[in-house]
Amino acid sequence: QRLLLITVPMSEAADAGARAGAAGKPSLQVPSGPSIQESVPGEEAPNRTYQDLLKSPEDEEVYEKFTTVQLLFFDITSRLTVQLGTPDMNRAAIFSPDGRFLLVSATRKPFSYAVPDGRFARELEVWELPALGDEPGSSGGDAIRARWPVASLPVRDKIPTPNDAVEDCPREFSWRE
């Protein structure tokens, strides 16, 4: 009876249209010098080697831009669409079994240049959704009734490399039936 829509924020969609219509080629950013990564002295952080990591502040800006989404709630019966929260770097959103709550995972800064985005810092929250049939506010604003923090996870860049290595923080969040 409800759908969760993951959309490009309106301002981003307008910017993309303007860029598509702009004449000329995109400018290339030339680095001002070499990319240097330093580890904290005396602190071991074994890591695998990954491809396609963030390499510069410009990469961070592009990553943030392309991972920022707006969650919308669509009630099939009433055919109303309601905005949930504000545009954010939401990685996942899962309905509770009864459909009254949403478990939301969002990426947080600082980003890492040493691990892929699946290991970036993130926050998890539970959002209480409006009841079926509730009329959304006429302001078109946020329809979330309440929010509860579940976990704030740091960048996971110190996971040992052996095959049986695990993160030293909570993981695998989901709903119970």
PDB file of C-alpha atoms in Angstrom:
ATOM      1  CA  GLN A   1       0.000   0.000   0.000  1.00  0.00           C
ATOM      2  CA  ARG A   2       3.019   2.298   0.178  1.00  0.00           C
ATOM      3  CA  LEU A   3       6.117   2.827  -1.850  1.00  0.00           C
ATOM      4  CA  LEU A   4       9.441   4.314  -0.852  1.00  0.00           C
ATOM      5  CA  LEU A   5      10.832   6.431  -3.676  1.00  0.00           C
ATOM      6  CA  ILE A   6      14.518   7.294  -3.832  1.00  0.00           C
ATOM      7  CA  THR A   7      14.888  10.365  -6.024  1.00  0.00           C
ATOM      8  CA  VAL A   8      17.428  12.927  -7.146  1.00  0.00           C
ATOM      9  CA  PRO A   9      16.812  16.136  -5.164  1.00  0.00           C
ATOM     10  CA  MET A  10      15.041  18.804  -7.225  1.00  0.00           C
ATOM     11  CA  SER A  11      17.971  21.252  -7.107  1.00  0.00           C
ATOM     12  CA  GLU A  12      20.324  18.542  -8.428  1.00  0.00           C
ATOM     13  CA  ALA A  13      17.953  17.655 -11.267  1.00  0.00           C
ATOM     14  CA  ALA A  14      17.760  21.318 -12.304  1.00  0.00           C
ATOM     15  CA  ASP A  15      21.560  21.632 -12.159  1.00  0.00           C
ATOM     16  CA  ALA A  16      21.957  18.525 -14.349  1.00  0.00           C
ATOM     17  CA  GLY A  17      19.567  19.960 -16.936  1.00  0.00           C
ATOM     18  CA  ALA A  18      21.478  23.233 -17.010  1.00  0.00           C
ATOM     19  CA  ARG A  19      24.795  21.405 -17.430  1.00  0.00           C
ATOM     20  CA  ALA A  20      23.381  19.249 -20.251  1.00  0.00           C
ATOM     21  CA  GLY A  21      22.299  22.365 -22.126  1.00  0.00           C
ATOM     22  CA  ALA A  22      25.552  24.254 -21.563  1.00  0.00           C
ATOM     23  CA  ALA A  23      27.853  24.520 -24.555  1.00  0.00           C
ATOM     24  CA  GLY A  24      31.520  23.638 -24.313  1.00  0.00           C
ATOM     25  CA  LYS A  25      33.523  20.884 -22.747  1.00  0.00           C
ATOM     26  CA  PRO A  26      33.831  20.329 -18.996  1.00  0.00           C
ATOM     27  CA  SER A  27      36.993  21.744 -17.492  1.00  0.00           C
ATOM     28  CA  LEU A  28      39.582  19.321 -16.163  1.00  0.00           C
ATOM     29  CA  GLN A  29      41.017  19.808 -12.700  1.00  0.00           C
ATOM     30  CA  VAL A  30      44.810  19.628 -12.758  1.00  0.00           C
ATOM     31  CA  PRO A  31      46.319  18.593  -9.401  1.00  0.00           C
ATOM     32  CA  SER A  32      48.544  21.183  -7.758  1.00  0.00           C
ATOM     33  CA  GLY A  33      50.948  18.480  -6.614  1.00  0.00           C
ATOM     34  CA  PRO A  34      51.240  14.798  -5.704  1.00  0.00           C
ATOM     35  CA  SER A  35      48.625  13.090  -3.544  1.00  0.00           C
ATOM     36  CA  ILE A  36      50.291  12.221  -0.234  1.00  0.00           C
ATOM     37  CA  GLN A  37      48.751   9.915   2.366  1.00  0.00           C
ATOM     38  CA  GLU A  38      50.281   9.654   5.802  1.00  0.00           C
ATOM     39  CA  SER A  39      49.451   7.129   8.487  1.00  0.00           C
ATOM     40  CA  VAL A  40      49.395   7.913  12.177  1.00  0.00           C
ATOM     41  CA  PRO A  41      52.854   7.039  13.612  1.00  0.00           C
ATOM     42  CA  GLY A  42      52.815   3.853  15.679  1.00  0.00           C
ATOM     43  CA  GLU A  43      49.262   2.914  14.658  1.00  0.00           C
ATOM     44  CA  GLU A  44      48.925  -0.127  12.417  1.00  0.00           C
ATOM     45  CA  ALA A  45      46.027  -0.258   9.999  1.00  0.00           C
ATOM     46  CA  PRO A  46      46.412  -3.288   7.739  1.00  0.00           C
ATOM     47  CA  ASN A  47      44.397  -2.872   4.578  1.00  0.00           C
ATOM     48  CA  ARG A  48      43.800  -4.526   1.270  1.00  0.00           C
ATOM     49  CA  THR A  49      44.483  -2.652  -1.948  1.00  0.00           C
ATOM     50  CA  TYR A  50      41.349  -1.319  -3.629  1.00  0.00           C
ATOM     51  CA  GLN A  51      40.706   0.276  -6.999  1.00  0.00           C
ATOM     52  CA  ASP A  52      38.626   3.365  -7.716  1.00  0.00           C
ATOM     53  CA  LEU A  53      38.964   5.100  -4.350  1.00  0.00           C
ATOM     54  CA  LEU A  54      38.472   8.775  -3.672  1.00  0.00           C
ATOM     55  CA  LYS A  55      41.716  10.595  -4.415  1.00  0.00           C
ATOM     56  CA  SER A  56      41.068  14.305  -3.867  1.00  0.00           C
ATOM     57  CA  PRO A  57      38.717  16.870  -2.341  1.00  0.00           C
ATOM     58  CA  GLU A  58      37.161  17.225  -5.804  1.00  0.00           C
ATOM     59  CA  ASP A  59      36.383  13.481  -5.761  1.00  0.00           C
ATOM     60  CA  GLU A  60      34.732  13.968  -2.374  1.00  0.00           C
ATOM     61  CA  GLU A  61      32.492  16.727  -3.765  1.00  0.00           C
ATOM     62  CA  VAL A  62      31.486  14.596  -6.744  1.00  0.00           C
ATOM     63  CA  TYR A  63      30.853  11.559  -4.511  1.00  0.00           C
ATOM     64  CA  GLU A  64      28.664  13.591  -2.162  1.00  0.00           C
ATOM     65  CA  LYS A  65      26.746  15.105  -5.065  1.00  0.00           C
ATOM     66  CA  PHE A  66      25.995  11.771  -6.734  1.00  0.00           C
ATOM     67  CA  THR A  67      25.085   9.916  -3.536  1.00  0.00           C
ATOM     68  CA  THR A  68      22.718  12.560  -2.158  1.00  0.00           C
ATOM     69  CA  VAL A  69      19.103  11.463  -2.567  1.00  0.00           C
ATOM     70  CA  GLN A  70      15.667  12.546  -1.401  1.00  0.00           C
ATOM     71  CA  LEU A  71      13.397   9.899   0.133  1.00  0.00           C
ATOM     72  CA  LEU A  72       9.714  10.207  -0.736  1.00  0.00           C
ATOM     73  CA  PHE A  73       6.790   8.243   0.642  1.00  0.00           C
ATOM     74  CA  PHE A  74       3.995   7.387  -1.821  1.00  0.00           C
ATOM     75  CA  ASP A  75       0.622   6.190  -0.521  1.00  0.00           C
ATOM     76  CA  ILE A  76      -0.923   4.129  -3.351  1.00  0.00           C
ATOM     77  CA  THR A  77      -4.471   4.455  -2.019  1.00  0.00           C
ATOM     78  CA  SER A  78      -4.537   8.234  -1.612  1.00  0.00           C
ATOM     79  CA  ARG A  79      -1.960   8.823  -4.395  1.00  0.00           C
ATOM     80  CA  LEU A  80      -0.150  11.345  -2.186  1.00  0.00           C
ATOM     81  CA  THR A  81       3.607  11.810  -2.184  1.00  0.00           C
ATOM     82  CA  VAL A  82       5.265  13.069   0.987  1.00  0.00           C
ATOM     83  CA  GLN A  83       8.877  14.149   1.497  1.00  0.00           C
ATOM     84  CA  LEU A  84      10.761  12.175   4.163  1.00  0.00           C
ATOM     85  CA  GLY A  85      13.572  14.134   5.741  1.00  0.00           C
ATOM     86  CA  THR A  86      15.898  16.339   3.756  1.00  0.00           C
ATOM     87  CA  PRO A  87      18.252  15.348   0.906  1.00  0.00           C
ATOM     88  CA  ASP A  88      21.033  13.220   2.406  1.00  0.00           C
ATOM     89  CA  MET A  89      23.581  10.540   1.491  1.00  0.00           C
ATOM     90  CA  ASN A  90      21.174   7.705   2.342  1.00  0.00           C
ATOM     91  CA  ARG A  91      22.629   4.271   1.560  1.00  0.00           C
ATOM     92  CA  ALA A  92      19.642   2.148   2.528  1.00  0.00           C
ATOM     93  CA  ALA A  93      16.091   2.462   3.810  1.00  0.00           C
ATOM     94  CA  ILE A  94      14.131  -0.592   4.933  1.00  0.00           C
ATOM     95  CA  PHE A  95      10.469  -0.720   5.983  1.00  0.00           C
ATOM     96  CA  SER A  96       9.648  -2.437   9.285  1.00  0.00           C
ATOM     97  CA  PRO A  97       7.476  -5.569   8.963  1.00  0.00           C
ATOM     98  CA  ASP A  98       4.360  -3.595  10.004  1.00  0.00           C
ATOM     99  CA  GLY A  99       5.197  -0.674   7.662  1.00  0.00           C
ATOM    100  CA  ARG A 100       5.101   1.947  10.439  1.00  0.00           C
ATOM    101  CA  PHE A 101       8.859   2.569  10.656  1.00  0.00           C
ATOM    102  CA  LEU A 102      11.853   2.945   8.376  1.00  0.00           C
ATOM    103  CA  LEU A 103      15.443   1.916   9.177  1.00  0.00           C
ATOM    104  CA  VAL A 104      17.671   4.445   7.393  1.00  0.00           C
ATOM    105  CA  SER A 105      21.440   4.234   6.890  1.00  0.00           C
ATOM    106  CA  ALA A 106      23.269   7.396   5.774  1.00  0.00           C
ATOM    107  CA  THR A 107      26.925   7.941   4.865  1.00  0.00           C
ATOM    108  CA  ARG A 108      28.769  10.574   6.921  1.00  0.00           C
ATOM    109  CA  LYS A 109      31.975  12.558   6.545  1.00  0.00           C
ATOM    110  CA  PRO A 110      34.940  12.375   6.805  1.00  0.00           C
ATOM    111  CA  PHE A 111      35.422  10.186   3.760  1.00  0.00           C
ATOM    112  CA  SER A 112      38.433   7.909   3.481  1.00  0.00           C
ATOM    113  CA  TYR A 113      40.953   7.748   0.664  1.00  0.00           C
ATOM    114  CA  ALA A 114      42.074   4.265   1.785  1.00  0.00           C
ATOM    115  CA  VAL A 115      38.857   2.198   1.744  1.00  0.00           C
ATOM    116  CA  PRO A 116      35.804   1.915  -0.557  1.00  0.00           C
ATOM    117  CA  ASP A 117      32.554   3.702   0.224  1.00  0.00           C
ATOM    118  CA  GLY A 118      31.014   0.634   1.880  1.00  0.00           C
ATOM    119  CA  ARG A 119      33.398   1.259   4.777  1.00  0.00           C
ATOM    120  CA  PHE A 120      32.787   5.005   5.146  1.00  0.00           C
ATOM    121  CA  ALA A 121      31.333   6.313   8.395  1.00  0.00           C
ATOM    122  CA  ARG A 122      27.560   6.051   8.631  1.00  0.00           C
ATOM    123  CA  GLU A 123      24.660   6.705  10.936  1.00  0.00           C
ATOM    124  CA  LEU A 124      21.583   4.560  11.369  1.00  0.00           C
ATOM    125  CA  GLU A 125      18.229   5.891  12.499  1.00  0.00           C
ATOM    126  CA  VAL A 126      14.688   4.598  12.871  1.00  0.00           C
ATOM    127  CA  TRP A 127      12.043   6.951  11.498  1.00  0.00           C
ATOM    128  CA  GLU A 128       8.370   6.766  12.445  1.00  0.00           C
ATOM    129  CA  LEU A 129       6.254   7.185   9.315  1.00  0.00           C
ATOM    130  CA  PRO A 130       2.817   8.772   9.069  1.00  0.00           C
ATOM    131  CA  ALA A 131      -0.074   6.300   9.451  1.00  0.00           C
ATOM    132  CA  LEU A 132      -1.917   5.138   6.357  1.00  0.00           C
ATOM    133  CA  GLY A 133      -4.580   7.660   5.448  1.00  0.00           C
ATOM    134  CA  ASP A 134      -2.952  10.510   7.392  1.00  0.00           C
ATOM    135  CA  GLU A 135      -3.025  13.696   5.395  1.00  0.00           C
ATOM    136  CA  PRO A 136       0.444  15.196   4.985  1.00  0.00           C
ATOM    137  CA  GLY A 137       1.006  18.761   6.079  1.00  0.00           C
ATOM    138  CA  SER A 138       0.141  21.383   3.507  1.00  0.00           C
ATOM    139  CA  SER A 139       3.637  22.844   3.861  1.00  0.00           C
ATOM    140  CA  GLY A 140       5.101  19.956   1.842  1.00  0.00           C
ATOM    141  CA  GLY A 141       7.712  19.522   4.576  1.00  0.00           C
ATOM    142  CA  ASP A 142       9.059  16.554   6.455  1.00  0.00           C
ATOM    143  CA  ALA A 143       6.446  13.892   7.291  1.00  0.00           C
ATOM    144  CA  ILE A 144       8.604  11.947   9.771  1.00  0.00           C
ATOM    145  CA  ARG A 145       6.793  11.760  13.114  1.00  0.00           C
ATOM    146  CA  ALA A 146       9.869  10.870  15.205  1.00  0.00           C
ATOM    147  CA  ARG A 147      13.511   9.797  14.791  1.00  0.00           C
ATOM    148  CA  TRP A 148      15.598   7.562  17.016  1.00  0.00           C
ATOM    149  CA  PRO A 149      19.360   7.092  16.606  1.00  0.00           C
ATOM    150  CA  VAL A 150      20.431   3.451  16.400  1.00  0.00           C
ATOM    151  CA  ALA A 151      24.186   3.606  15.785  1.00  0.00           C
ATOM    152  CA  SER A 152      26.941   5.928  14.652  1.00  0.00           C
ATOM    153  CA  LEU A 153      29.636   3.880  12.938  1.00  0.00           C
ATOM    154  CA  PRO A 154      33.152   5.212  12.285  1.00  0.00           C
ATOM    155  CA  VAL A 155      35.179   4.736   9.107  1.00  0.00           C
ATOM    156  CA  ARG A 156      36.049   1.044   9.091  1.00  0.00           C
ATOM    157  CA  ASP A 157      39.678   1.200   8.009  1.00  0.00           C
ATOM    158  CA  LYS A 158      41.321  -0.919  10.704  1.00  0.00           C
ATOM    159  CA  ILE A 159      39.791  -4.321   9.922  1.00  0.00           C
ATOM    160  CA  PRO A 160      42.482  -7.041   9.917  1.00  0.00           C
ATOM    161  CA  THR A 161      43.142  -8.657   6.531  1.00  0.00           C
ATOM    162  CA  PRO A 162      42.751 -12.401   7.334  1.00  0.00           C
ATOM    163  CA  ASN A 163      39.628 -14.079   5.937  1.00  0.00           C
ATOM    164  CA  ASP A 164      37.901 -14.413   9.322  1.00  0.00           C
ATOM    165  CA  ALA A 165      38.383 -10.746  10.248  1.00  0.00           C
ATOM    166  CA  VAL A 166      35.325  -8.810  11.417  1.00  0.00           C
ATOM    167  CA  GLU A 167      34.534  -5.203  12.217  1.00  0.00           C
ATOM    168  CA  ASP A 168      34.855  -4.157  15.861  1.00  0.00           C
ATOM    169  CA  CYS A 169      31.549  -2.266  15.799  1.00  0.00           C
ATOM    170  CA  PRO A 170      27.884  -3.243  15.427  1.00  0.00           C
ATOM    171  CA  ARG A 171      26.941  -4.537  11.988  1.00  0.00           C
ATOM    172  CA  GLU A 172      24.134  -6.188  10.018  1.00  0.00           C
ATOM    173  CA  PHE A 173      21.144  -4.104  11.121  1.00  0.00           C
ATOM    174  CA  SER A 174      17.699  -5.368  10.175  1.00  0.00           C
ATOM    175  CA  TRP A 175      14.145  -5.825  11.404  1.00  0.00           C
ATOM    176  CA  ARG A 176      12.890  -8.865  13.293  1.00  0.00           C
ATOM    177  CA  GLU A 177       9.725 -10.523  12.055  1.00  0.00           C
TER     178      GLU A 177
END
